[in-house]
């Protein structure tokens, strides 16, 4: 027996388990798991003609609120392997798989000289939906010529809506940064890096400042994530020169929760008292751990994923952050809101060839989607969009096989081996993004605009229509 046969060691494996397989949690006509898949029709997911359900889901018009949920690096392969592991091959995610209308979109980016780049990064892709403008990898809501493009969050704010930005990454990371800042390189988190790498944006050169400084200026009502470390840097110029960014945030009226308890204690978020929750120095610790993918790892005994002991109980989970953001943004005056939520580390665990890490982050995103959908179904004037920014490396390969790349062999909750391969970098290297189209799913007014083949930039226009945003 090797070290990976955790299932037979007598330890209780609780990670990634679910209380019960949810049958038909999605569309009303769905059957889902629970049938005998060897019987004729036993694997089908529909109970009959689905036309009425699809017709009923098509609503034009406008929304009070839009919640955009992003799984960074969550391609079809990442969704499928996480579903296989947690809910079984015939199962469904109660959140991610419950949106009634689905399509695919293209994600390519551009080079600075306007040539096609088939494999984008999170900066270009986030900028695409945030601004409606395709740009180059590394760009944060500036076009290929470096010109700032207005973002959904900025336009929503301009229309008097309330705004939120939630992530499991550093809040300066590309996906959250694209809604609140405009800069030539995604790494320009704070004044130090900005002076060196993005001098055009540095405050001392008359620019708008680093990503963090621009975030403080953009001033969403709610910002929740990691990335506290950068706030120890000091402004190099301007009104807050020589003050740390955290001191600046405090003196500008931000409420600054740092853990689940202090987040729960916050009752309101507004322009006079916005919420800036920083729950880790860097990215938030992930939900699950498991065996690393290795050369030949697919031939090992199938292993189980486990809870990450290093994720503190005091750390809010993505669903906690999402629920809190919604409750803070949903004010009684019905101003409406725009909220972006990111499950960031599906991508980061895929880069690390860590299948259990990736699956756990997908499950966390699913719980956030469930929270958003529960609100939308009650509210009835909310659009939900669930998608990803770019595809990624992991592939489901023949059980127990190896590939020229790295493989890992898992034992799913339904008791079958699931072998996952990573083949875009050698052992020890960072696995790469890939260029295939992505799933985009939606619920509520304007949801029909994700159906068929669209481009990532269409999200900007769909959300703009739903919220009546004007450039
Ligand atoms: Mg991201
Ligand atoms: Zn990535």
PDB file of N, CA, C and O in Angstrom, residues 15 88 90 101 112 140 214 257 264 274 278 287 290 305 307 318 342 418 445 460:
ATOM      1  N   UNK A  15     -13.498  15.987   3.383  1.00  0.00           N
ATOM      2  CA  UNK A  15     -13.340  17.022   2.367  1.00  0.00           C
ATOM      3  C   UNK A  15     -14.217  16.735   1.166  1.00  0.00           C
ATOM      4  O   UNK A  15     -14.337  15.601   0.734  1.00  0.00           O
ATOM      5  N   UNK A  88     -20.583  12.956  -8.698  1.00  0.00           N
ATOM      6  CA  UNK A  88     -20.683  11.795  -9.570  1.00  0.00           C
ATOM      7  C   UNK A  88     -20.966  12.191 -11.005  1.00  0.00           C
ATOM      8  O   UNK A  88     -21.439  13.300 -11.282  1.00  0.00           O
ATOM      9  N   UNK A  90     -23.209  11.392 -13.079  1.00  0.00           N
ATOM     10  CA  UNK A  90     -24.602  11.709 -13.414  1.00  0.00           C
ATOM     11  C   UNK A  90     -25.193  12.787 -12.514  1.00  0.00           C
ATOM     12  O   UNK A  90     -26.381  13.085 -12.590  1.00  0.00           O
ATOM     13  N   UNK A 101     -30.042  28.898 -18.734  1.00  0.00           N
ATOM     14  CA  UNK A 101     -29.634  29.190 -20.110  1.00  0.00           C
ATOM     15  C   UNK A 101     -28.112  29.178 -20.201  1.00  0.00           C
ATOM     16  O   UNK A 101     -27.429  29.802 -19.385  1.00  0.00           O
ATOM     17  N   UNK A 112      -0.184  43.629 -28.640  1.00  0.00           N
ATOM     18  CA  UNK A 112      -0.223  45.097 -28.679  1.00  0.00           C
ATOM     19  C   UNK A 112      -0.353  45.628 -30.103  1.00  0.00           C
ATOM     20  O   UNK A 112      -0.809  46.752 -30.301  1.00  0.00           O
ATOM     21  N   UNK A 140      -4.715  45.879 -17.630  1.00  0.00           N
ATOM     22  CA  UNK A 140      -5.834  45.993 -16.704  1.00  0.00           C
ATOM     23  C   UNK A 140      -6.722  47.153 -17.163  1.00  0.00           C
ATOM     24  O   UNK A 140      -6.419  48.327 -16.921  1.00  0.00           O
ATOM     25  N   UNK A 214      -5.766  53.115  -6.859  1.00  0.00           N
ATOM     26  CA  UNK A 214      -6.931  53.344  -7.725  1.00  0.00           C
ATOM     27  C   UNK A 214      -8.180  52.705  -7.131  1.00  0.00           C
ATOM     28  O   UNK A 214      -9.279  53.257  -7.229  1.00  0.00           O
ATOM     29  N   UNK A 257     -12.753  45.068   8.115  1.00  0.00           N
ATOM     30  CA  UNK A 257     -12.793  43.767   8.795  1.00  0.00           C
ATOM     31  C   UNK A 257     -11.640  42.874   8.325  1.00  0.00           C
ATOM     32  O   UNK A 257     -11.162  43.011   7.195  1.00  0.00           O
ATOM     33  N   UNK A 264     -18.869  39.751   9.996  1.00  0.00           N
ATOM     34  CA  UNK A 264     -20.271  39.563  10.419  1.00  0.00           C
ATOM     35  C   UNK A 264     -20.784  40.766  11.190  1.00  0.00           C
ATOM     36  O   UNK A 264     -21.962  41.091  11.134  1.00  0.00           O
ATOM     37  N   UNK A 274     -17.501  52.741   3.177  1.00  0.00           N
ATOM     38  CA  UNK A 274     -17.391  51.499   2.398  1.00  0.00           C
ATOM     39  C   UNK A 274     -16.675  50.412   3.201  1.00  0.00           C
ATOM     40  O   UNK A 274     -15.981  50.713   4.173  1.00  0.00           O
ATOM     41  N   UNK A 278      -9.985  42.584   4.242  1.00  0.00           N
ATOM     42  CA  UNK A 278      -8.740  41.943   3.809  1.00  0.00           C
ATOM     43  C   UNK A 278      -8.491  40.776   4.755  1.00  0.00           C
ATOM     44  O   UNK A 278      -8.188  40.985   5.927  1.00  0.00           O
ATOM     45  N   UNK A 287      -9.559  25.379   0.007  1.00  0.00           N
ATOM     46  CA  UNK A 287     -10.421  24.476   0.770  1.00  0.00           C
ATOM     47  C   UNK A 287      -9.839  23.074   0.957  1.00  0.00           C
ATOM     48  O   UNK A 287      -9.967  22.479   2.010  1.00  0.00           O
ATOM     49  N   UNK A 290      -4.610  17.412  -1.660  1.00  0.00           N
ATOM     50  CA  UNK A 290      -4.560  16.010  -2.072  1.00  0.00           C
ATOM     51  C   UNK A 290      -3.225  15.728  -2.702  1.00  0.00           C
ATOM     52  O   UNK A 290      -2.328  16.574  -2.662  1.00  0.00           O
ATOM     53  N   UNK A 305      -9.355  13.385  -1.666  1.00  0.00           N
ATOM     54  CA  UNK A 305      -9.023  14.763  -1.304  1.00  0.00           C
ATOM     55  C   UNK A 305      -9.351  14.973   0.180  1.00  0.00           C
ATOM     56  O   UNK A 305     -10.231  14.320   0.723  1.00  0.00           O
ATOM     57  N   UNK A 307      -9.679  17.980   3.584  1.00  0.00           N
ATOM     58  CA  UNK A 307      -9.783  19.391   3.967  1.00  0.00           C
ATOM     59  C   UNK A 307      -8.392  19.964   4.190  1.00  0.00           C
ATOM     60  O   UNK A 307      -7.530  19.290   4.737  1.00  0.00           O
ATOM     61  N   UNK A 318     -15.825  31.698   0.356  1.00  0.00           N
ATOM     62  CA  UNK A 318     -16.356  32.511  -0.745  1.00  0.00           C
ATOM     63  C   UNK A 318     -17.867  32.699  -0.617  1.00  0.00           C
ATOM     64  O   UNK A 318     -18.391  33.781  -0.887  1.00  0.00           O
ATOM     65  N   UNK A 342     -15.353  36.401  -7.544  1.00  0.00           N
ATOM     66  CA  UNK A 342     -14.385  35.519  -8.201  1.00  0.00           C
ATOM     67  C   UNK A 342     -13.922  34.374  -7.302  1.00  0.00           C
ATOM     68  O   UNK A 342     -13.450  34.601  -6.192  1.00  0.00           O
ATOM     69  N   UNK A 418     -10.726   8.482 -10.907  1.00  0.00           N
ATOM     70  CA  UNK A 418     -10.771   9.643 -11.800  1.00  0.00           C
ATOM     71  C   UNK A 418      -9.325  10.109 -11.963  1.00  0.00           C
ATOM     72  O   UNK A 418      -8.713  10.559 -10.998  1.00  0.00           O
ATOM     73  N   UNK A 445     -33.335  38.446 -16.153  1.00  0.00           N
ATOM     74  CA  UNK A 445     -33.422  39.319 -17.319  1.00  0.00           C
ATOM     75  C   UNK A 445     -32.110  39.366 -18.100  1.00  0.00           C
ATOM     76  O   UNK A 445     -31.037  39.435 -17.489  1.00  0.00           O
ATOM     77  N   UNK A 460     -20.067  42.490 -21.255  1.00  0.00           N
ATOM     78  CA  UNK A 460     -20.128  43.924 -20.934  1.00  0.00           C
ATOM     79  C   UNK A 460     -21.432  44.536 -21.440  1.00  0.00           C
ATOM     80  O   UNK A 460     -22.119  45.275 -20.716  1.00  0.00           O
TER      81      UNK A 460
END
